[in-house]
């Protein structure tokens, strides 16, 4: 939190009114999530990009991941269930950890091949192995459906297999992430898992709602994989629980297996266990396809050719409608299950190598291939007569023993890790179950899941990770919320500043030369990222110029030793350069002061169209920026304005446009970025602009007031140019001097002689920007002496 003397109560009020959408899709929140993601998934040369969406539609995704991108829907149903922004933040961090887990542990290159394989008539990595006669029959039926390309069957089998594999993979990756990052990542993952399990209906509820058996089984598999048991407070017993009991061993073994392929194999095995429900769904889709009848054939065999074409077209449309109805039936069914399809936002960054045993071949295909390989091998042996020496046999034996030792060592390490994963799985399930009520009406109680997750006394694996995981999700949210509220507060205050500037216009007499003009004040309330980038890209030489000018002016504005105190009403000496003052403050005395004098400075930049030639506007912009930086560093009040002209919609009235880039006591401290927006626009009516900036300087209490005008030529506006404009500017210069404001005109371009004639001793030539510090200092010194 910054300490700028802001109205903290107002900022807190704004903070409370920030919507969830404003917060969770903000640039600040997204960047913070991106920072977390790249700390979790670090890889040289790889940067994860996080995208935060807001989609409340029923079919909206929760989160997806790809090669270099993670996309999270902040409006997902799980996160929306949590009551506070802090808890929602923990939930979103948990989803981020989940997707990062897929980046670290999931074989994404195999996932697409697995899903596409069913459409090719294959089951990757290999078809499941039946354990009884019923499963053998199921396998034959699956094989026939896939090899004949039955669309309904392929859709059901593919959708079911991918959902089951995703359930197993989600559980494995979340378990690994909770082990590796026992901070906010684990906390958020457990919160989301608890909410997901708590929201699952019981078997009895699903039966009463007439859910299809396939939906019930998928939800049961999800519930068991997550919690190790199901929500069954009604005490249901029947075929669905019997089927689940046949699946539990496969589920448990696959979740704790470090082999990435194992969860694909387990999903294939589970297809055999629940095949009856899948087959019933396939039959329902077939029935739906047959419900719509083709248009009746005409009994008249002498119908015209055009009538025949119409009937054929109707048949095609009918077939398409039947197919759409069948697909909709399957879509509606899967929408009732909490087991989601794995979604990948883009192709994996690296395709990776597909394991050798990923051939998806059926048993008869393997036998044919084995016979072919044996035949080829026999023919090769007949053609060659290899002679092996005793030494070669010894080498082969030695190699075999080394390979066997390596395999045993690797197998032992995998076994140890799987034993550890079994313990982690139990801890995960215990943590989830603690937050799920097993009785009717039991609901999740907001923060209780956080307390339960943090309060676990279990010992987790001590990895070689340098930290304890990400711990500050809630703190980050409070910081982001406050920063967003403060930014909105600053915008409100900036609008108030702009309104005050506009009100001041109404009190100023701009003189007869500008009586027919309207004055419009402009100020950016929200600085764009582009302006900030332009400022950040400035050359270090610019900052060196600012420091040089600051050093030169330091001794003049803030002398450390003996100096002449001026603008006094009584004194020992008269200051001849102050005789114009109407308040008679024309005396000066010698003083010794540690603080020195005070000054206020105004900068006015010509933004006429001619400033676009060459580098004129660049010189003007840099001049304003350098003076602004010097003043800020020295604590000197400063304003920076740009001026140009435009016309109303009817082109009947000229408008003097004044752009307030930097203001005294800036609210948000971003005026250096606003200055980068200085640009060439219309014409220049210098007299009106100088009068306004002069009035702004009059409000300052400082004795020394300096006004710098940066221009490339004499005024050129509607009925305002030539001798008329010169006369107005000369009289204005005298008027400002009487008010204690010293006017300098810095000339850029070919009209330097004209500008010098107008401003005379106040003229500064800055065509060579590198001479700016020296010439400004000399001009200030000449006025001070």
XYZ file of C-alpha atoms in Angstrom, residues 422-718:
297
model
C -0.286 -44.548 -1.712
C 0.258 -42.701 1.561
C -0.249 -39.357 -0.175
C -3.469 -40.588 -1.751
C -4.820 -41.520 1.664
C -3.863 -38.111 3.073
C -5.504 -36.358 0.134
C -8.733 -38.305 0.530
C -8.793 -37.773 4.275
C -8.371 -34.016 3.777
C -11.216 -33.910 1.274
C -13.577 -36.057 3.339
C -13.142 -33.868 6.428
C -15.014 -31.075 4.647
C -17.900 -33.088 3.187
C -20.976 -33.779 5.293
C -22.335 -37.308 5.014
C -25.890 -36.448 5.972
C -28.851 -34.902 4.239
C -28.619 -31.151 3.782
C -24.961 -31.001 4.800
C -23.255 -28.101 3.019
C -19.777 -26.676 2.749
C -19.169 -23.903 5.296
C -16.923 -21.421 3.530
C -13.681 -20.950 5.478
C -13.840 -24.345 7.210
C -12.085 -25.986 4.316
C -9.196 -23.562 4.631
C -8.834 -24.314 8.345
C -9.021 -28.049 7.754
C -6.476 -27.963 4.947
C -4.023 -25.853 6.909
C -4.588 -27.713 10.175
C -3.586 -31.141 8.830
C -0.892 -32.676 11.041
C 0.188 -35.282 8.470
C 3.836 -35.471 7.443
C 4.304 -34.762 3.760
C 7.247 -35.745 1.618
C 10.229 -33.400 1.974
C 11.191 -32.681 -1.640
C 14.306 -30.918 -2.858
C 12.178 -27.879 -3.664
C 13.764 -24.678 -2.341
C 10.577 -23.269 -0.830
C 7.356 -24.433 0.784
C 5.071 -23.605 -2.105
C 3.071 -20.476 -2.716
C 1.609 -19.187 0.561
C 0.312 -15.688 -0.033
C -2.730 -15.968 -2.292
C -5.079 -14.176 0.120
C -2.496 -11.491 0.885
C -1.979 -10.916 -2.825
C -5.725 -10.548 -3.279
C -5.925 -7.873 -0.579
C -3.020 -6.034 -2.170
C -4.556 -6.236 -5.635
C -7.946 -5.154 -4.317
C -6.434 -2.166 -2.550
C -4.363 -1.180 -5.599
C -7.435 -1.393 -7.839
C -9.464 0.664 -5.374
C -6.658 3.199 -5.105
C -6.437 3.427 -8.900
C -10.172 4.040 -9.129
C -9.894 6.645 -6.359
C -7.119 8.362 -8.305
C -9.323 8.471 -11.402
C -12.091 10.089 -9.384
C -9.699 12.702 -8.005
C -8.225 13.353 -11.444
C -11.717 14.035 -12.756
C -12.192 16.481 -9.904
C -8.932 18.197 -10.874
C -10.096 18.459 -14.471
C -13.418 19.958 -13.411
C -11.578 22.527 -11.279
C -9.375 23.446 -14.254
C -12.433 23.901 -16.437
C -14.087 26.112 -13.807
C -10.999 28.303 -13.713
C -11.393 28.976 -17.444
C -14.665 30.773 -16.713
C -12.907 33.240 -14.380
C -10.159 34.298 -16.807
C -10.311 37.317 -19.086
C -8.513 36.221 -22.258
C -8.723 39.649 -23.870
C -10.313 41.007 -27.029
C -7.998 39.049 -29.313
C -9.539 35.746 -28.150
C -13.114 36.776 -27.360
C -14.601 34.628 -30.130
C -12.869 31.425 -29.044
C -13.925 28.607 -26.771
C -11.399 27.180 -24.318
C -11.379 23.428 -23.709
C -9.231 21.659 -21.084
C -8.135 18.043 -21.586
C -6.422 15.683 -19.145
C -5.916 11.918 -19.314
C -7.504 10.330 -16.237
C -6.187 6.814 -16.967
C -2.648 6.581 -18.349
C -2.322 4.009 -21.125
C 0.216 1.203 -21.059
C 1.609 2.561 -24.327
C 2.617 5.859 -22.679
C 4.309 3.953 -19.863
C 6.210 1.785 -22.342
C 7.390 4.854 -24.269
C 8.641 6.444 -21.059
C 10.414 3.268 -19.937
C 12.162 3.015 -23.323
C 13.773 6.461 -23.005
C 17.515 6.567 -23.491
C 19.651 6.896 -20.340
C 21.124 10.012 -21.965
C 17.832 11.814 -21.310
C 18.126 11.167 -17.604
C 21.728 12.342 -17.687
C 20.567 15.651 -19.207
C 18.032 16.033 -16.416
C 20.656 15.404 -13.746
C 23.019 17.882 -15.370
C 20.379 20.604 -15.435
C 19.449 19.813 -11.864
C 23.038 20.287 -10.707
C 23.307 23.620 -12.573
C 20.076 24.980 -11.098
C 20.645 23.697 -7.587
C 23.047 26.485 -6.667
C 20.715 29.133 -8.088
C 17.393 28.051 -6.617
C 18.737 26.599 -3.372
C 22.072 28.255 -2.454
C 23.797 26.793 0.573
C 25.666 29.904 1.664
C 25.333 33.652 1.279
C 22.724 34.934 -1.164
C 20.518 37.970 -1.864
C 16.958 37.687 -0.586
C 14.751 39.562 -3.041
C 11.127 40.709 -3.427
C 11.136 42.449 -0.011
C 8.982 45.424 0.965
C 11.767 46.812 3.193
C 15.482 46.417 2.719
C 18.890 48.028 2.459
C 19.146 47.814 -1.325
C 16.742 48.311 -4.243
C 16.495 45.555 -6.855
C 16.388 47.354 -10.193
C 14.968 44.288 -11.965
C 11.867 44.381 -9.717
C 10.802 48.008 -10.221
C 7.804 46.784 -12.243
C 6.171 45.214 -9.179
C 2.988 47.019 -8.146
C 3.192 45.666 -4.589
C 6.450 47.641 -4.103
C 8.381 44.488 -3.163
C 11.509 45.881 -4.821
C 14.073 45.633 -2.008
C 16.684 42.991 -1.294
C 18.997 42.058 1.562
C 21.989 39.785 1.903
C 21.070 36.604 3.772
C 22.682 33.344 4.871
C 20.188 30.502 4.617
C 20.287 26.726 4.600
C 16.963 26.349 2.824
C 17.378 28.784 -0.021
C 14.661 30.336 -2.177
C 11.521 28.822 -3.694
C 10.198 28.756 -7.260
C 7.284 27.471 -9.362
C 7.697 26.581 -13.022
C 5.259 26.218 -15.920
C 5.977 24.632 -19.319
C 3.785 25.209 -22.393
C 4.421 23.145 -25.536
C 3.267 24.211 -28.995
C 1.341 21.238 -30.466
C 0.536 22.779 -33.848
C 0.706 20.670 -36.979
C 4.023 22.196 -38.063
C 5.669 20.629 -35.015
C 5.426 17.273 -36.818
C 8.226 18.321 -39.196
C 11.561 16.759 -38.481
C 12.093 16.139 -34.787
C 10.432 19.326 -33.522
C 7.724 17.647 -31.445
C 10.337 15.224 -30.105
C 12.503 18.139 -28.927
C 9.451 19.778 -27.397
C 8.398 16.601 -25.601
C 11.898 15.938 -24.261
C 12.294 19.537 -23.151
C 9.072 19.304 -21.148
C 10.110 15.952 -19.709
C 13.578 17.141 -18.673
C 12.275 20.275 -16.952
C 9.564 18.209 -15.267
C 12.096 15.630 -13.978
C 14.380 18.365 -12.652
C 11.534 20.066 -10.818
C 10.216 16.838 -9.291
C 13.678 15.847 -8.103
C 14.270 19.281 -6.583
C 10.818 19.579 -5.042
C 9.885 22.522 -7.285
C 6.146 22.795 -8.148
C 5.706 22.349 -11.908
C 2.950 22.198 -14.512
C 3.260 21.062 -18.131
C 0.659 21.995 -20.752
C 0.307 21.543 -24.473
C -1.842 23.730 -26.699
C -3.406 23.586 -30.132
C -6.678 24.536 -31.846
C -9.640 22.759 -33.386
C -13.142 23.653 -34.548
C -16.671 22.819 -33.514
C -18.845 20.496 -35.585
C -19.994 23.308 -37.880
C -16.486 24.760 -38.281
C -17.890 28.140 -37.237
C -16.056 28.510 -33.913
C -12.399 27.965 -33.159
C -11.577 26.024 -29.983
C -8.354 26.479 -28.038
C -7.421 23.009 -26.775
C -5.267 22.959 -23.659
C -3.790 19.620 -22.573
C -2.887 19.371 -18.877
C -0.027 16.850 -18.861
C 1.422 17.691 -15.433
C -0.312 19.484 -12.582
C 0.753 20.951 -9.273
C 0.377 18.241 -6.609
C -0.483 15.511 -9.114
C -2.894 12.940 -7.658
C -1.560 9.684 -9.092
C 2.079 10.644 -9.737
C 1.869 9.505 -13.381
C 2.383 12.862 -15.078
C 5.736 11.756 -16.532
C 3.757 9.176 -18.555
C 1.167 11.765 -19.632
C 3.940 13.958 -21.035
C 4.760 11.158 -23.493
C 1.376 11.858 -25.154
C 2.489 15.300 -26.417
C 1.661 15.269 -30.160
C 1.221 17.658 -33.124
C -2.437 18.559 -33.744
C -3.944 21.782 -35.216
C -2.886 25.456 -35.113
C -1.429 27.552 -32.284
C -3.098 30.505 -30.546
C -0.238 31.249 -28.146
C -1.820 34.246 -26.399
C -4.829 32.382 -25.009
C -2.740 29.388 -23.902
C -0.114 31.582 -22.190
C -2.795 33.517 -20.314
C -4.298 30.336 -18.923
C -0.973 28.839 -17.806
C -0.006 32.248 -16.393
C -3.179 32.241 -14.286
C -2.277 28.769 -13.011
C 1.130 30.093 -11.911
C -0.490 33.080 -10.173
C -2.158 30.718 -7.715
C 1.235 29.632 -6.390
C 2.708 31.264 -3.254
C 6.322 31.026 -4.463
C 8.151 34.297 -5.165
C 9.941 33.093 -8.298
C 7.651 31.958 -11.135
C 9.094 30.846 -14.460
C 7.063 30.094 -17.588
C 8.694 28.321 -20.553
C 7.026 28.334 -23.984
C 8.425 25.840 -26.504
C 7.379 26.648 -30.090
C 8.538 26.287 -33.678
C 7.156 29.587 -34.956
C 4.880 32.557 -34.553
C 1.165 32.100 -33.844
C -1.014 31.009 -36.766
C -4.702 30.589 -35.909
C -8.066 31.860 -37.147
